[in-house]
Amino acid sequence: RRDLVKTADLDPRQNYVFGFHPHGILVAGAFTNFCTQATGFSKLFPGLESHLLMLPLWFRAPFFRDYIMCAGLIPSDKDSASYLLRKEGGGNAVVIAVGGALEALDSHPGTHSVLLASKKGFIKLAIEHGAHLVPVYSFGENEVFDQVANPRGTWLRWIQDRLQSIMGVSLPLFHARGIFQYSFGLMPYRKPITTVVGKPIKVEKKEKPSAEDLDALHQLYMDELTQLFEEHKGKYGIPEDAHLDLL
């Protein structure tokens, strides 16, 4: 089951940068909610068109490229995102899985870790185009697959990090259920994913933002994401003593 929850209205005359967290193994919540109408994005946010960013290498695969482009995905490079955010009159929402493929290696059931502390590229993108920032947290994203234990410092994690730095894609060793049995396979577990869209953070356009501008907005964004997590975690079975870990 996939659900999309709206917490604030978004003005369709404005462009937006959605920061999606966490990446999970396959970014299932982001694809379902922002690349299809299965959860009613256009009804919840009328006048907005969402575009999920995806690694450019997938756009080199024949036929698969056409499939993902039909779903509204675009390459995760600055030129592609800027093209949409420059649109006069607004109406575009660029969705960025901020933690990227590397964050998938930290995707384990029961964890709430996001790679964000040093991620400022999407902040700069928003300021340069005057696009409002919207924090998004997908509860249950880390619950639909199990992953082989790979804590930092182990040989497995070293190999995975090394391959990710070379190829640009991470290789988590994940498993879940089969088609006709629940003991082992690559089908996701039947666990709900609820994606909560936070309130927008207003951003003033500045073509050449300073380091101070980036740091201030980045801190505000982290605060808003943390608050979003804390306000909604109790509704989705997360213990009161569990908190968001910003790596």
mmCIF file of N, CA and C in Angstrom, residues 56-110:
data_model
loop_
_atom_site.group_PDB
_atom_site.id
_atom_site.type_symbol
_atom_site.label_atom_id
_atom_site.label_comp_id
_atom_site.label_asym_id
_atom_site.label_seq_id
_atom_site.Cartn_x
_atom_site.Cartn_y
_atom_site.Cartn_z
ATOM 1 N N PRO A 56 21.684 9.645 -14.656
ATOM 2 C CA PRO A 56 21.719 9.784 -16.118
ATOM 3 C C PRO A 56 22.001 8.492 -16.875
ATOM 4 N N LEU A 57 22.728 7.547 -16.256
ATOM 5 C CA LEU A 57 23.099 6.325 -16.981
ATOM 6 C C LEU A 57 21.880 5.529 -17.421
ATOM 7 N N TRP A 58 20.756 5.624 -16.666
ATOM 8 C CA TRP A 58 19.565 4.867 -17.027
ATOM 9 C C TRP A 58 18.904 5.403 -18.294
ATOM 10 N N PHE A 59 19.242 6.633 -18.673
ATOM 11 C CA PHE A 59 18.661 7.219 -19.884
ATOM 12 C C PHE A 59 19.428 6.809 -21.141
ATOM 13 N N ARG A 60 20.466 5.998 -20.957
ATOM 14 C CA ARG A 60 21.208 5.476 -22.104
ATOM 15 C C ARG A 60 20.722 4.098 -22.532
ATOM 16 N N ALA A 61 19.815 3.523 -21.765
ATOM 17 C CA ALA A 61 19.310 2.178 -22.076
ATOM 18 C C ALA A 61 18.124 2.282 -23.026
ATOM 19 N N PRO A 62 18.231 1.682 -24.220
ATOM 20 C CA PRO A 62 17.118 1.731 -25.182
ATOM 21 C C PRO A 62 15.838 1.165 -24.576
ATOM 22 N N PHE A 63 14.716 1.730 -24.959
ATOM 23 C CA PHE A 63 13.376 1.341 -24.529
ATOM 24 C C PHE A 63 13.112 1.691 -23.058
ATOM 25 N N PHE A 64 14.019 1.309 -22.170
ATOM 26 C CA PHE A 64 13.841 1.668 -20.761
ATOM 27 C C PHE A 64 13.859 3.184 -20.615
ATOM 28 N N ARG A 65 14.713 3.843 -21.389
ATOM 29 C CA ARG A 65 14.782 5.302 -21.393
ATOM 30 C C ARG A 65 13.428 5.908 -21.736
ATOM 31 N N ASP A 66 12.779 5.368 -22.753
ATOM 32 C CA ASP A 66 11.485 5.902 -23.174
ATOM 33 C C ASP A 66 10.415 5.666 -22.114
ATOM 34 N N TYR A 67 10.516 4.514 -21.453
ATOM 35 C CA TYR A 67 9.550 4.184 -20.402
ATOM 36 C C TYR A 67 9.642 5.168 -19.249
ATOM 37 N N ILE A 68 10.848 5.428 -18.764
ATOM 38 C CA ILE A 68 10.992 6.308 -17.606
ATOM 39 C C ILE A 68 10.698 7.766 -17.966
ATOM 40 N N MET A 69 10.976 8.152 -19.209
ATOM 41 C CA MET A 69 10.656 9.521 -19.614
ATOM 42 C C MET A 69 9.146 9.726 -19.700
ATOM 43 N N CYS A 70 8.418 8.689 -20.089
ATOM 44 C CA CYS A 70 6.961 8.787 -20.124
ATOM 45 C C CYS A 70 6.385 8.972 -18.723
ATOM 46 N N ALA A 71 7.107 8.464 -17.728
ATOM 47 C CA ALA A 71 6.658 8.594 -16.342
ATOM 48 C C ALA A 71 7.068 9.927 -15.724
ATOM 49 N N GLY A 72 7.772 10.765 -16.498
ATOM 50 C CA GLY A 72 8.138 12.079 -16.007
ATOM 51 C C GLY A 72 9.489 12.157 -15.337
ATOM 52 N N LEU A 73 10.296 11.089 -15.434
ATOM 53 C CA LEU A 73 11.628 11.142 -14.849
ATOM 54 C C LEU A 73 12.569 11.927 -15.747
ATOM 55 N N ILE A 74 13.548 12.575 -15.127
ATOM 56 C CA ILE A 74 14.547 13.333 -15.866
ATOM 57 C C ILE A 74 15.923 13.014 -15.297
ATOM 58 N N PRO A 75 16.994 13.206 -16.080
ATOM 59 C CA PRO A 75 18.348 12.929 -15.574
ATOM 60 C C PRO A 75 18.692 13.820 -14.391
ATOM 61 N N SER A 76 19.428 13.261 -13.448
ATOM 62 C CA SER A 76 19.791 14.030 -12.241
ATOM 63 C C SER A 76 21.040 14.860 -12.478
ATOM 64 N N ASP A 77 20.937 15.762 -13.437
ATOM 65 C CA ASP A 77 22.014 16.725 -13.656
ATOM 66 C C ASP A 77 21.422 18.131 -13.572
ATOM 67 N N LYS A 78 22.285 19.094 -13.362
ATOM 68 C CA LYS A 78 21.821 20.456 -13.101
ATOM 69 C C LYS A 78 21.074 21.047 -14.288
ATOM 70 N N ASP A 79 21.533 20.771 -15.503
ATOM 71 C CA ASP A 79 20.889 21.352 -16.675
ATOM 72 C C ASP A 79 19.434 20.911 -16.799
ATOM 73 N N SER A 80 19.183 19.623 -16.551
ATOM 74 C CA SER A 80 17.821 19.104 -16.675
ATOM 75 C C SER A 80 16.900 19.713 -15.627
ATOM 76 N N ALA A 81 17.378 19.783 -14.388
ATOM 77 C CA ALA A 81 16.563 20.365 -13.320
ATOM 78 C C ALA A 81 16.345 21.852 -13.556
ATOM 79 N N SER A 82 17.386 22.557 -13.993
ATOM 80 C CA SER A 82 17.285 24.001 -14.224
ATOM 81 C C SER A 82 16.300 24.320 -15.338
ATOM 82 N N TYR A 83 16.247 23.477 -16.349
ATOM 83 C CA TYR A 83 15.315 23.691 -17.457
ATOM 84 C C TYR A 83 13.880 23.789 -16.950
ATOM 85 N N LEU A 84 13.520 22.921 -16.007
ATOM 86 C CA LEU A 84 12.163 22.937 -15.456
ATOM 87 C C LEU A 84 11.946 24.087 -14.487
ATOM 88 N N LEU A 85 12.959 24.382 -13.689
ATOM 89 C CA LEU A 85 12.817 25.426 -12.673
ATOM 90 C C LEU A 85 12.848 26.830 -13.251
ATOM 91 N N ARG A 86 13.296 26.950 -14.494
ATOM 92 C CA ARG A 86 13.287 28.264 -15.161
ATOM 93 C C ARG A 86 11.926 28.598 -15.760
ATOM 94 N N LYS A 87 11.001 27.681 -15.715
ATOM 95 C CA LYS A 87 9.701 27.891 -16.349
ATOM 96 C C LYS A 87 8.970 29.075 -15.749
ATOM 97 N N GLU A 88 8.591 30.002 -16.584
ATOM 98 C CA GLU A 88 7.832 31.173 -16.140
ATOM 99 C C GLU A 88 6.415 30.745 -15.752
ATOM 100 N N GLY A 89 5.932 31.299 -14.674
ATOM 101 C CA GLY A 89 4.574 30.974 -14.260
ATOM 102 C C GLY A 89 4.484 29.796 -13.328
ATOM 103 N N GLY A 90 5.609 29.129 -13.058
ATOM 104 C CA GLY A 90 5.639 28.034 -12.099
ATOM 105 C C GLY A 90 4.969 26.763 -12.593
ATOM 106 N N GLY A 91 4.590 25.922 -11.640
ATOM 107 C CA GLY A 91 3.880 24.689 -11.967
ATOM 108 C C GLY A 91 4.733 23.440 -12.015
ATOM 109 N N ASN A 92 6.052 23.561 -11.770
ATOM 110 C CA ASN A 92 6.924 22.392 -11.802
ATOM 111 C C ASN A 92 7.462 22.065 -10.414
ATOM 112 N N ALA A 93 7.477 20.784 -10.102
ATOM 113 C CA ALA A 93 8.064 20.301 -8.855
ATOM 114 C C ALA A 93 9.134 19.279 -9.202
ATOM 115 N N VAL A 94 10.384 19.634 -8.941
ATOM 116 C CA VAL A 94 11.513 18.732 -9.190
ATOM 117 C C VAL A 94 11.771 17.939 -7.912
ATOM 118 N N VAL A 95 11.711 16.622 -8.007
ATOM 119 C CA VAL A 95 11.849 15.753 -6.839
ATOM 120 C C VAL A 95 13.247 15.138 -6.825
ATOM 121 N N ILE A 96 13.996 15.408 -5.765
ATOM 122 C CA ILE A 96 15.375 14.937 -5.661
ATOM 123 C C ILE A 96 15.517 14.011 -4.455
ATOM 124 N N ALA A 97 15.947 12.778 -4.690
ATOM 125 C CA ALA A 97 16.296 11.873 -3.591
ATOM 126 C C ALA A 97 17.672 12.321 -3.099
ATOM 127 N N VAL A 98 17.686 13.184 -2.117
ATOM 128 C CA VAL A 98 18.889 13.920 -1.727
ATOM 129 C C VAL A 98 20.040 12.998 -1.354
ATOM 130 N N GLY A 99 19.759 11.929 -0.646
ATOM 131 C CA GLY A 99 20.825 11.019 -0.217
ATOM 132 C C GLY A 99 21.450 10.238 -1.339
ATOM 133 N N GLY A 100 20.763 10.149 -2.469
ATOM 134 C CA GLY A 100 21.295 9.467 -3.635
ATOM 135 C C GLY A 100 21.483 7.971 -3.434
ATOM 136 N N ALA A 101 22.148 7.379 -4.423
ATOM 137 C CA ALA A 101 22.352 5.929 -4.400
ATOM 138 C C ALA A 101 23.148 5.481 -3.179
ATOM 139 N N LEU A 102 24.046 6.326 -2.697
ATOM 140 C CA LEU A 102 24.871 5.954 -1.549
ATOM 141 C C LEU A 102 24.016 5.717 -0.308
ATOM 142 N N GLU A 103 22.922 6.443 -0.187
ATOM 143 C CA GLU A 103 22.053 6.297 0.979
ATOM 144 C C GLU A 103 21.368 4.933 1.011
ATOM 145 N N ALA A 104 21.233 4.311 -0.148
ATOM 146 C CA ALA A 104 20.613 2.985 -0.202
ATOM 147 C C ALA A 104 21.382 1.976 0.641
ATOM 148 N N LEU A 105 22.679 2.186 0.800
ATOM 149 C CA LEU A 105 23.502 1.255 1.580
ATOM 150 C C LEU A 105 23.190 1.344 3.072
ATOM 151 N N ASP A 106 22.490 2.385 3.494
ATOM 152 C CA ASP A 106 22.089 2.517 4.894
ATOM 153 C C ASP A 106 20.620 2.168 5.096
ATOM 154 N N SER A 107 20.006 1.593 4.060
ATOM 155 C CA SER A 107 18.585 1.277 4.133
ATOM 156 C C SER A 107 18.380 -0.091 4.792
ATOM 157 N N HIS A 108 18.000 -0.065 6.053
ATOM 158 C CA HIS A 108 17.703 -1.279 6.809
ATOM 159 C C HIS A 108 16.410 -1.059 7.579
ATOM 160 N N PRO A 109 15.579 -2.096 7.716
ATOM 161 C CA PRO A 109 14.353 -1.937 8.505
ATOM 162 C C PRO A 109 14.649 -1.413 9.912
ATOM 163 N N GLY A 110 13.849 -0.465 10.355
ATOM 164 C CA GLY A 110 14.011 0.095 11.681
ATOM 165 C C GLY A 110 14.978 1.247 11.776
#
